[in-house]
Coordinates of C-alpha atoms in Angstrom, one line a residue:
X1 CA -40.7 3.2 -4.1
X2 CA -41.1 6.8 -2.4
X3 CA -38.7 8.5 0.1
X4 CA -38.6 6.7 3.4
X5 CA -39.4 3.3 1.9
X6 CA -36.8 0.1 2.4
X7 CA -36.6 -2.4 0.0
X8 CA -35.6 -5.9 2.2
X9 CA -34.2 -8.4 0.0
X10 CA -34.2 -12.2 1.0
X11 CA -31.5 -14.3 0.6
X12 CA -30.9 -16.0 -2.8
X13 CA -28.3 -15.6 -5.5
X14 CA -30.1 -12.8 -8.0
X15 CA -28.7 -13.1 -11.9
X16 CA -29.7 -9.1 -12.1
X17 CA -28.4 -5.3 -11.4
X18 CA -30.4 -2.6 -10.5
X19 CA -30.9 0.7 -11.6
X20 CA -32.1 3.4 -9.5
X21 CA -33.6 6.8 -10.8
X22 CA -36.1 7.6 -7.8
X23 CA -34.6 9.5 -5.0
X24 CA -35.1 9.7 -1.4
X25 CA -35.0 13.0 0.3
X26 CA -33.1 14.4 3.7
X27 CA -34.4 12.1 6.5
X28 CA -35.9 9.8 4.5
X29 CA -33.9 7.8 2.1
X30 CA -35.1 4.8 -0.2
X31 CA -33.0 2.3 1.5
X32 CA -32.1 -1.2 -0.4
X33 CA -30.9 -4.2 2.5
X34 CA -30.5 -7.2 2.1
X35 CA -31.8 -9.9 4.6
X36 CA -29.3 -12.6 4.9
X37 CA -26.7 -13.6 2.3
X38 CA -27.5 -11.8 -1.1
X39 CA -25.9 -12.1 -4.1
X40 CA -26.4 -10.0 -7.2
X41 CA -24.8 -8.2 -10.0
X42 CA -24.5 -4.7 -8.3
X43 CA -26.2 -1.0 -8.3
X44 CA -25.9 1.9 -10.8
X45 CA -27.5 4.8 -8.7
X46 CA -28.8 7.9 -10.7
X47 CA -30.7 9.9 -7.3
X48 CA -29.9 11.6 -4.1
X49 CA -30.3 10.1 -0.7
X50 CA -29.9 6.3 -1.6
X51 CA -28.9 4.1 0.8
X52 CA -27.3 0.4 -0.1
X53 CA -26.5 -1.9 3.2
X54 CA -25.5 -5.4 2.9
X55 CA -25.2 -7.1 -0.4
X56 CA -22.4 -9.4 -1.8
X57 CA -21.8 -8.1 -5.0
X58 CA -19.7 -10.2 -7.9
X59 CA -19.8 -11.3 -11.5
X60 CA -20.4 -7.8 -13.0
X61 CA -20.6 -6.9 -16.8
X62 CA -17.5 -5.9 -18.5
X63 CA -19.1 -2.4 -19.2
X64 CA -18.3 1.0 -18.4
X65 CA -21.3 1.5 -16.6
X66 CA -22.6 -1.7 -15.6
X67 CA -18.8 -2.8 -14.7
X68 CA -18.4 -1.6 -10.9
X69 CA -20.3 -3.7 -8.4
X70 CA -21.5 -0.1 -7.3
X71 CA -21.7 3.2 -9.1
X72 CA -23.5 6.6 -8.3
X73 CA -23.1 8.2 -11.4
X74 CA -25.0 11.6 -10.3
X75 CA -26.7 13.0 -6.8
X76 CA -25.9 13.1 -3.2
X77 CA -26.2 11.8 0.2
X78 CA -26.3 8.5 -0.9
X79 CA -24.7 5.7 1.7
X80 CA -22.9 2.5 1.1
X81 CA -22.2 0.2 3.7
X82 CA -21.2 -2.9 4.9
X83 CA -21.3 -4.5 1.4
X84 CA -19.0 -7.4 0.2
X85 CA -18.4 -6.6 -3.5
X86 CA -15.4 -9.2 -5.1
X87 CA -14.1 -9.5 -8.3
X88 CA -15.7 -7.4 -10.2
X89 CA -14.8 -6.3 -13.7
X90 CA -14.2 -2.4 -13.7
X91 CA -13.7 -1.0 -10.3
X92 CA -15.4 -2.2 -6.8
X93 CA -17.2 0.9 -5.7
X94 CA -17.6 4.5 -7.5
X95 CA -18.5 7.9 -7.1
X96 CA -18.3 10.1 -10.4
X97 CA -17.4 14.1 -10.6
X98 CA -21.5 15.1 -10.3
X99 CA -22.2 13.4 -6.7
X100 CA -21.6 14.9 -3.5
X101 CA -21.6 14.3 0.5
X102 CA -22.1 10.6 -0.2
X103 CA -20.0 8.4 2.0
X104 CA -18.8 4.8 1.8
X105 CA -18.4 3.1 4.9
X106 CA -17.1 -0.6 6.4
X107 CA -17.2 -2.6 2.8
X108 CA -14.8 -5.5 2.2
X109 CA -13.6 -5.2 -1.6
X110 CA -11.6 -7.7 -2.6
X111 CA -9.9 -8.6 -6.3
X112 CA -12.3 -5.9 -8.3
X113 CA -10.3 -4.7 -11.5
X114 CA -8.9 -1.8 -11.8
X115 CA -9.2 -0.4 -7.8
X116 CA -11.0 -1.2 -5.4
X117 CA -13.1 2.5 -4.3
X118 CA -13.2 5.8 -6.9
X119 CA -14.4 8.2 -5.3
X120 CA -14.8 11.3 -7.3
X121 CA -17.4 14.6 -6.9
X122 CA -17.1 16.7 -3.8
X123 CA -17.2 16.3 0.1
X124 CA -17.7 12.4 -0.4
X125 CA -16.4 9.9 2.8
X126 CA -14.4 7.0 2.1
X127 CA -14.4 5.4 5.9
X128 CA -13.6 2.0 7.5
X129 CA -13.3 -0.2 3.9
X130 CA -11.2 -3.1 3.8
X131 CA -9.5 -3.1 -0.1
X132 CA -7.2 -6.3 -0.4
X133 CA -6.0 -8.6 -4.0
X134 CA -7.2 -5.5 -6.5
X135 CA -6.8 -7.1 -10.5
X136 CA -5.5 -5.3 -13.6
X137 CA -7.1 -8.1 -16.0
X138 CA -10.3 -9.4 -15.1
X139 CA -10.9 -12.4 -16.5
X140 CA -13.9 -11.4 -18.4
X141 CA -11.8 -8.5 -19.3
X142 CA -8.6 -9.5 -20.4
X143 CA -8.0 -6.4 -22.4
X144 CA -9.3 -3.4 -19.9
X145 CA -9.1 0.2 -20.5
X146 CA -6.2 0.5 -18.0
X147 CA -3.1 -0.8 -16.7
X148 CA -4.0 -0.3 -12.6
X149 CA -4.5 -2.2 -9.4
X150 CA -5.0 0.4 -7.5
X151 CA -6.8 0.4 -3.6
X152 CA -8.3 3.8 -3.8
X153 CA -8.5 6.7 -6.6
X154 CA -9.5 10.3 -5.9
X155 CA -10.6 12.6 -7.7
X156 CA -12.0 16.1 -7.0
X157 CA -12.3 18.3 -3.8
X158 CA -13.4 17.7 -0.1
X159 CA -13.5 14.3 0.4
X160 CA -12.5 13.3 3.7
X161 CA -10.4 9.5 3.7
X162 CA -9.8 7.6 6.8
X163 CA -9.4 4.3 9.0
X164 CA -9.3 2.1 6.0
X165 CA -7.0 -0.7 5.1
X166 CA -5.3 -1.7 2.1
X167 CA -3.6 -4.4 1.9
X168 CA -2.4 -7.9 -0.2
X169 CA -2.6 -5.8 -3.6
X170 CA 0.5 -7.7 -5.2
X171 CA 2.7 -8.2 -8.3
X172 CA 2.7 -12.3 -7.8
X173 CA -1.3 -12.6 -9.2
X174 CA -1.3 -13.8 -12.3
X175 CA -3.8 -11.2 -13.1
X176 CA -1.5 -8.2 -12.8
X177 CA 0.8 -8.8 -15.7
X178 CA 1.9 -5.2 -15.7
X179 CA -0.3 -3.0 -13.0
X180 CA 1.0 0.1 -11.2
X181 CA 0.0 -0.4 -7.6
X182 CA -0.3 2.2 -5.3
X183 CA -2.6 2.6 -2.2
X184 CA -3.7 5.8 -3.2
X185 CA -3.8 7.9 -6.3
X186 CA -5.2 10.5 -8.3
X187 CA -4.2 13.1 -11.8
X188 CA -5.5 15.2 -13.9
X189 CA -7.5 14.8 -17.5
X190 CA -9.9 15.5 -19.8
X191 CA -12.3 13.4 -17.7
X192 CA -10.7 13.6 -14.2
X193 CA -10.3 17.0 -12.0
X194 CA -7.0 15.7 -9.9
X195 CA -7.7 15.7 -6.4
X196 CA -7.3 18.9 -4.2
X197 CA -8.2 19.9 -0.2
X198 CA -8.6 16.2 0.9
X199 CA -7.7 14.9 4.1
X200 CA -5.9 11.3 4.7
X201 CA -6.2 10.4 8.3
X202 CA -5.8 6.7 9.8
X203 CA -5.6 4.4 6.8
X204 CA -3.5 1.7 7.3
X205 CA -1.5 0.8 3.8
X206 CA 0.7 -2.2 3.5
X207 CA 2.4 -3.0 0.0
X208 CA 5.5 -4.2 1.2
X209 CA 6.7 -5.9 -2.2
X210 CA 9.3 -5.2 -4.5
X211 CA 9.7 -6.4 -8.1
X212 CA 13.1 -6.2 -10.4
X213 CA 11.4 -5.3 -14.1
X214 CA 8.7 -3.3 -12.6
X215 CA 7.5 -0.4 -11.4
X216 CA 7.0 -0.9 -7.6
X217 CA 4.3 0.0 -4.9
X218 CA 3.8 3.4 -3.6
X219 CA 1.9 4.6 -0.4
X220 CA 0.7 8.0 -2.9
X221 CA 0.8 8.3 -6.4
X222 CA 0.6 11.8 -7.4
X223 CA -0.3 14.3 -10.7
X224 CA -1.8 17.6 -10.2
X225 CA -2.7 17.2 -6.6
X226 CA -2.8 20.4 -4.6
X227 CA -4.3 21.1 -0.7
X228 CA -4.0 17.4 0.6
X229 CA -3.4 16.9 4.5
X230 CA -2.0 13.4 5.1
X231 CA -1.7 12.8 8.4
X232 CA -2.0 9.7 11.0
X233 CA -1.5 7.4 8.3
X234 CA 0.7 4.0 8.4
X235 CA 2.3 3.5 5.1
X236 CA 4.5 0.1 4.6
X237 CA 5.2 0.4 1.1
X238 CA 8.3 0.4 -1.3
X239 CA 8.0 4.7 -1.9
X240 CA 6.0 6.4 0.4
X241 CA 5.0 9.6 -1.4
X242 CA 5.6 10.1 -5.0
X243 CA 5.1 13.9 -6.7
X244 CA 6.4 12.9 -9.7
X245 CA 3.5 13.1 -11.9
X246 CA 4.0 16.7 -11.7
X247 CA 2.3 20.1 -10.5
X248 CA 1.2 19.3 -7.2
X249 CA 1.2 22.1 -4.3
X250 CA 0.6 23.0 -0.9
X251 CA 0.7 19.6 0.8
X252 CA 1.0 19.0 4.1
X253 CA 2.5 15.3 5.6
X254 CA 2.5 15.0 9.7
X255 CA 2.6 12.6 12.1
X256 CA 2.8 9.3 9.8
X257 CA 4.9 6.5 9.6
X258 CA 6.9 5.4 6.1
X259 CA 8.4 2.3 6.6
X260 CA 10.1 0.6 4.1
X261 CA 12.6 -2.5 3.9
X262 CA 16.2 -1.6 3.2
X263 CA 16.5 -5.0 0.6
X264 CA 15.0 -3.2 -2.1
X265 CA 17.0 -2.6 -5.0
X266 CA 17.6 1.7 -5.2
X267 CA 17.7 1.7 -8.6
X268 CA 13.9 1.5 -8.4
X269 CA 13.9 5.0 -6.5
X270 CA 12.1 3.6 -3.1
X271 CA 12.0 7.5 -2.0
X272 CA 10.3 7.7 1.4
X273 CA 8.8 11.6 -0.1
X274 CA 9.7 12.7 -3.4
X275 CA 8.7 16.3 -4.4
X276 CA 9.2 17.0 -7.9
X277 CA 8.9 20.8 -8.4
X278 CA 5.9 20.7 -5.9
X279 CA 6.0 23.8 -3.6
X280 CA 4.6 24.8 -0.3
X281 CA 4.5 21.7 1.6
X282 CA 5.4 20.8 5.0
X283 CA 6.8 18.1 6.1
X284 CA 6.9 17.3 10.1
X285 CA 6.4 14.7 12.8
X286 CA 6.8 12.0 10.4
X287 CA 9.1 8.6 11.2
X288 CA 11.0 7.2 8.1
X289 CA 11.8 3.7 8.9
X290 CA 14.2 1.4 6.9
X291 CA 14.0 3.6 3.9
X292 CA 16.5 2.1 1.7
X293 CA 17.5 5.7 -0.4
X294 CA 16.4 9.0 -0.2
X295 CA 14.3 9.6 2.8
X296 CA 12.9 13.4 1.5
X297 CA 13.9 14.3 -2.3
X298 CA 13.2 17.7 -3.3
X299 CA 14.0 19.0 -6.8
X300 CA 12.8 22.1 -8.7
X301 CA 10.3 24.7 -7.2
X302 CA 9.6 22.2 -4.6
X303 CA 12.4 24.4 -2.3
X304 CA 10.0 27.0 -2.5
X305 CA 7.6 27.5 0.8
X306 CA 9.1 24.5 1.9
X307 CA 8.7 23.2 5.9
X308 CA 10.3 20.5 7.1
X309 CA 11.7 19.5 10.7
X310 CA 11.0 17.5 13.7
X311 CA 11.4 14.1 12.2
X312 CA 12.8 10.8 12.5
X313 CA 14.9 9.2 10.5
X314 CA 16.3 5.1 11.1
X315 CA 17.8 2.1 9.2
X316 CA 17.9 -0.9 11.1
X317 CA 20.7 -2.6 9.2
X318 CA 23.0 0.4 10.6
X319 CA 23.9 1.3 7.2
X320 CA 23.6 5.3 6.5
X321 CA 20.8 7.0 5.9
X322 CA 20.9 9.2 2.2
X323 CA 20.7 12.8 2.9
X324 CA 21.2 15.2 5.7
X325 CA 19.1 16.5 8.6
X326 CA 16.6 19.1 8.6
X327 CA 16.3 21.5 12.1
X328 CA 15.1 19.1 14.7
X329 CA 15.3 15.9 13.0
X330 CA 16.2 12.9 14.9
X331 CA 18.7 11.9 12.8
X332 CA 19.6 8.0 12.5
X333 CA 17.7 7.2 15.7
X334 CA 16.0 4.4 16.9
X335 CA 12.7 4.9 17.2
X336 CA 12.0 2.5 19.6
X337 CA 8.4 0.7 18.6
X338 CA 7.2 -1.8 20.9
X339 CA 7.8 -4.6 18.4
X340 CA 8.8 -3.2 14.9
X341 CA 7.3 -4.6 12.0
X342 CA 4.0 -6.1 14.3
X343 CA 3.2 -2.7 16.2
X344 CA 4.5 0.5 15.9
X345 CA 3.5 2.0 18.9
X346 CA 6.2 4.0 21.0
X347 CA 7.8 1.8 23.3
X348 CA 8.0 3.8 26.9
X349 CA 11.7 5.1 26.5
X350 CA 10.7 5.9 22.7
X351 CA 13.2 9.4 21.4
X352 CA 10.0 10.5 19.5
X353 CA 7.8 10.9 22.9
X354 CA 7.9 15.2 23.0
X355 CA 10.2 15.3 20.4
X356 CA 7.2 16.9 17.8
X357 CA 6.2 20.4 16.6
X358 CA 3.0 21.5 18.1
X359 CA 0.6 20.8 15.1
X360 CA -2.7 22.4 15.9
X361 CA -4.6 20.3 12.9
X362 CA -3.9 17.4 14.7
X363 CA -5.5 17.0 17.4
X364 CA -5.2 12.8 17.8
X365 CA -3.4 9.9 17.4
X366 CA -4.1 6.8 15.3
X367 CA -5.7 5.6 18.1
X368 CA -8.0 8.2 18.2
X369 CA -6.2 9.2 21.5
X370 CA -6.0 13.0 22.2
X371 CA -2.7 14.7 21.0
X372 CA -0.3 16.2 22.8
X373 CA -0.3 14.2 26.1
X374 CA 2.5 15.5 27.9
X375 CA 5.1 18.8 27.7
X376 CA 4.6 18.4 23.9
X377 CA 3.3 16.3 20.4
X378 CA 5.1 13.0 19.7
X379 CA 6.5 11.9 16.2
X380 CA 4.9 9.6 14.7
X381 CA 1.2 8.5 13.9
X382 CA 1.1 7.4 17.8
X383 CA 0.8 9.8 21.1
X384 CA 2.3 8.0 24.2
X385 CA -1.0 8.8 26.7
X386 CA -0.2 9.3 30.3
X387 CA -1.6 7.5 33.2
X388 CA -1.3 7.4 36.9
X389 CA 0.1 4.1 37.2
X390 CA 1.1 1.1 34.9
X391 CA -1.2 -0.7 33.6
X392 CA 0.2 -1.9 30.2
X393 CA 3.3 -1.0 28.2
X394 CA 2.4 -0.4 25.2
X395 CA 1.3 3.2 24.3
X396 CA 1.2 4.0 27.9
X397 CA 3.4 6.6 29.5
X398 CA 3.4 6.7 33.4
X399 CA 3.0 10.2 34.9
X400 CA 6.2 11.0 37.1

C-alpha cells in the first residue's frame, strides 16, 4: 500500500493483527475500513498518517505490544475511529510518548484491562469515546503488570480531552480484585512524562460507587501534573479531584459539576478537590453537590497563588457542609437542577444563573451553548440561554 490507498476489509471474523510500517503522508493517508462487521485481533501502527475506521477488535495477546486492541507506538496524524475494541488484554487503545497530533474519536471500549484509552506523546485528541466495565485481571492475564481499571490515562503535553463518557467501571466485577479506578489519571516515571498543558472539557464521568476495604473512585487521579484546564466537565464520582500523588501546579478547575453522595463513609477521604502542596491553581464556577467531607482541602504550598471564589456549595440531606466559604461562594445553597441526579441543568430560578466570575477561557457551556448569556457567566458546567419566549424549561431563561 502507498499514501492515499484504502484497504476495505469484508466482513468475517480474522484470527490475525496487523502491523503497519508504511506511512501515508498529509492529505493522503493509507486508510484501513472495514466493510461490515469485522473482527480481528487489533493494529500495532509504526507510521504517520494512518487512519483505522470501523473494526471490532477483541481477544488480543497477553503482550506488551501486541496486548492493546490498538497501539501507535511512533508517528503522527494517525486517526482512530468509530472502532468497537472489548476485552482486550493490556489496554483498549494507545498512543506512546513518540506520536503526535493523532486523535481518537467516537470508539466504544468496553472491559479492556488495564484502561480503556492511553494516550501519551504530544497534541493527541481523545474525542467522543464511550469507555464503560474497564478489568484489572484479564482472564488471559490473571497476573498483569498493574493494579488499574482505569477509563483514560495521560501522559505528556498538549493533548486536548473532551465529550467522552466514562462510565460502569466498578468494584463488583469479579475481575477487579483490587483495581484503583479513576476516570482519569496520569504520574510521573522512568517511562512516563506526567501529564502537563492539557485541556478537559465536556467529559461526562460517572463512578458513583463506594467500597468499605478499598480505595474508592475518583473523577482525577493526580502525580506530577502541572498546566491542566478542567473545565465543563460532569464528575459523579466518590472524590472529585485528587493531588495527592504529589507536585502538581498551576491548575485551573471552572465551571464543573462534583457531585457526590453524602452515604459514603468519610473515613475514605471522598474530598470534592484535594490539593496537597500543589500551588497556583484556581478554583471558580464550580458546583460541589452532596459532597459528603471536605468540599476544597488545601494543605502545604498549595496556599500559595491560590484562586478560589464564585462557587457553590450544597448537601441535600441538610446536614453541614465541612469547611468555610471562599469570597462569593454560594454557601449551602440549593442549586436548583431541573431534576438532580437525571439532569443537571439549571432549573429557571437556579442561584447559580449570573452568579459566576467572568472566565474568558470559557467561552461555552456543556452544551456547546455560548457563555455568558445574560448580565454575567453562570456556575456550573451549564449557561441558562435566553430566549424571547418560552419554549421549554429546561436550560432556557426567558428574556424580561
Amino acid at each position: 500500500m502507498a499514501a492515499g490507498d484504502t484497504c476495505n476489509v469484508a466482513s468475517g471474523t480474522y484470527d490475525e493483527r496487523v502491523t503497519i510500517n508504511t506511512p501515508g503522508n498529509s492529505g493522503a493517508p493509507i486508510t484501513y475500513a472495514a466493510s461490515g462487521k469485522v473482527i480481528m485481533k487489533g493494529f500495532t501502527i509504526n507510521a504517520s498518517y494512518i487512519t483505522i475506521r470501523g473494526f471490532e477488535i477483541t481477544n488480543t495477546d497477553a503482550d506488551w505490544t501486541d496486548g492493546p486492541g490498538i497501539i501507535v507506538t511512533s508517528g503522527n496524524n494517525c486517526l482512530i475511529e468509530n472502532n468497537y475494541v472489548y476485552e482486550a488484554t493490556y489496554k483498549g487503545i494507545v498512543t506512546s510518548s513518540s506520536t503526535s497530533s493523532c486523535t481518537i474519536k467516537n470508539n466504544r471500549l468496553y472491559r479492556n484491562g488495564m484502561v480503556g484509552v492511553e494516550v501519551a506523546g504530544n497534541n493527541n485528541t481523545v474525542e467522543g469515546n464511550e469507555i464503560w466495565g474497564t478489568i484489572q485481571h484479564h482472564p488471559k492475564w490473571p497476573n498483569p503488570p498493574g493494579a488499574d481499571a482505569d477509563g483514560i490515562r495521560f501522559f505528556g503535553s498538549g493533548h486536548v480531552i473532551r465529550n467522552n463518557h466514562i462510565h460502569d467501571i466498578t468494584y463488583n466485577d469479579p475481575e477487579n480484585v483490587d483495581p484503583h479506578i479513576d476516570c482519569f489519571q496520569t504520574w510521573g516515571d522512568s517511562w512516563n512524562q506526567a501529564g502537563s498543558d492539557i485541556v478537559f472539557e465536556k467529559n461526562l464521568c460517572v463512578a458513583l460507587e463506594s467500597h468499605a476495604t478499598r480505595e474508592n473512585g475518583h473523577g482525577f487521579m493526580l502525580q506530577g501534573a502541572s498546566g491542566l484546564v478542567i473545565r465543563n466537565n460532569i464528575i459523579r464520582t466518590f472524590g472529585g479531584i485528587n493531588t495527592g500523588g504529589g507536585e502538581c501546579s498551576n491548575l485551573t478547575i471552572i465551571n464543573n459539576l462534583f457531585a457526590s453522595d453524602p452515604t459514603f463513609p468519610v473515613d475514605r477521604s471522598p474530598i470534592g478537590i484535594g490539593l496537597f502542596d500543589a500551588p497556583n491553581c484556581t478554583i471558580k464556577n464550580n458546583i460541589f453537590y452532596n459532597q459528603p467531607s471536605h468540599i476544597i482541602y488545601v494543605t502545604g504550598s498549595s496556599g500559595t497563588g491560590l484562586d478560589v471564589g464564585y462557587n457553590l456549595m450544597y448537601r441535600s440531606d441538610g446536614k453541614s457542609l465541612w469547611g468555610s466559604p471562599y469570597p462569593h461562594d454560594l454557601w449551602g445553597v440549593n442549586p436548583k437542577f431541573v431534576a438532580a441526579g437525571s439532569d443537571f441543568h439549571l432549573a429557571s430560578d437556579s442561584p447559580c444563573i449570573d452568579a459566576g466570575a467572568g472566565l474568558s477561557m470559557v467561552t461555552n457551556d456543556f452544551d456547546g451553548n455560548s457563555r455568558p448569556e445574560g448580565n454575567a457567566y453562570d456556575i456550573g458546567p451549564y449557561e441558562q440561554r435566553l430566549v424571547s419566549k418560552p419554549t421549554s424549561p429546561k436550560n432556557l431563561r426567558v428574556l424580561p
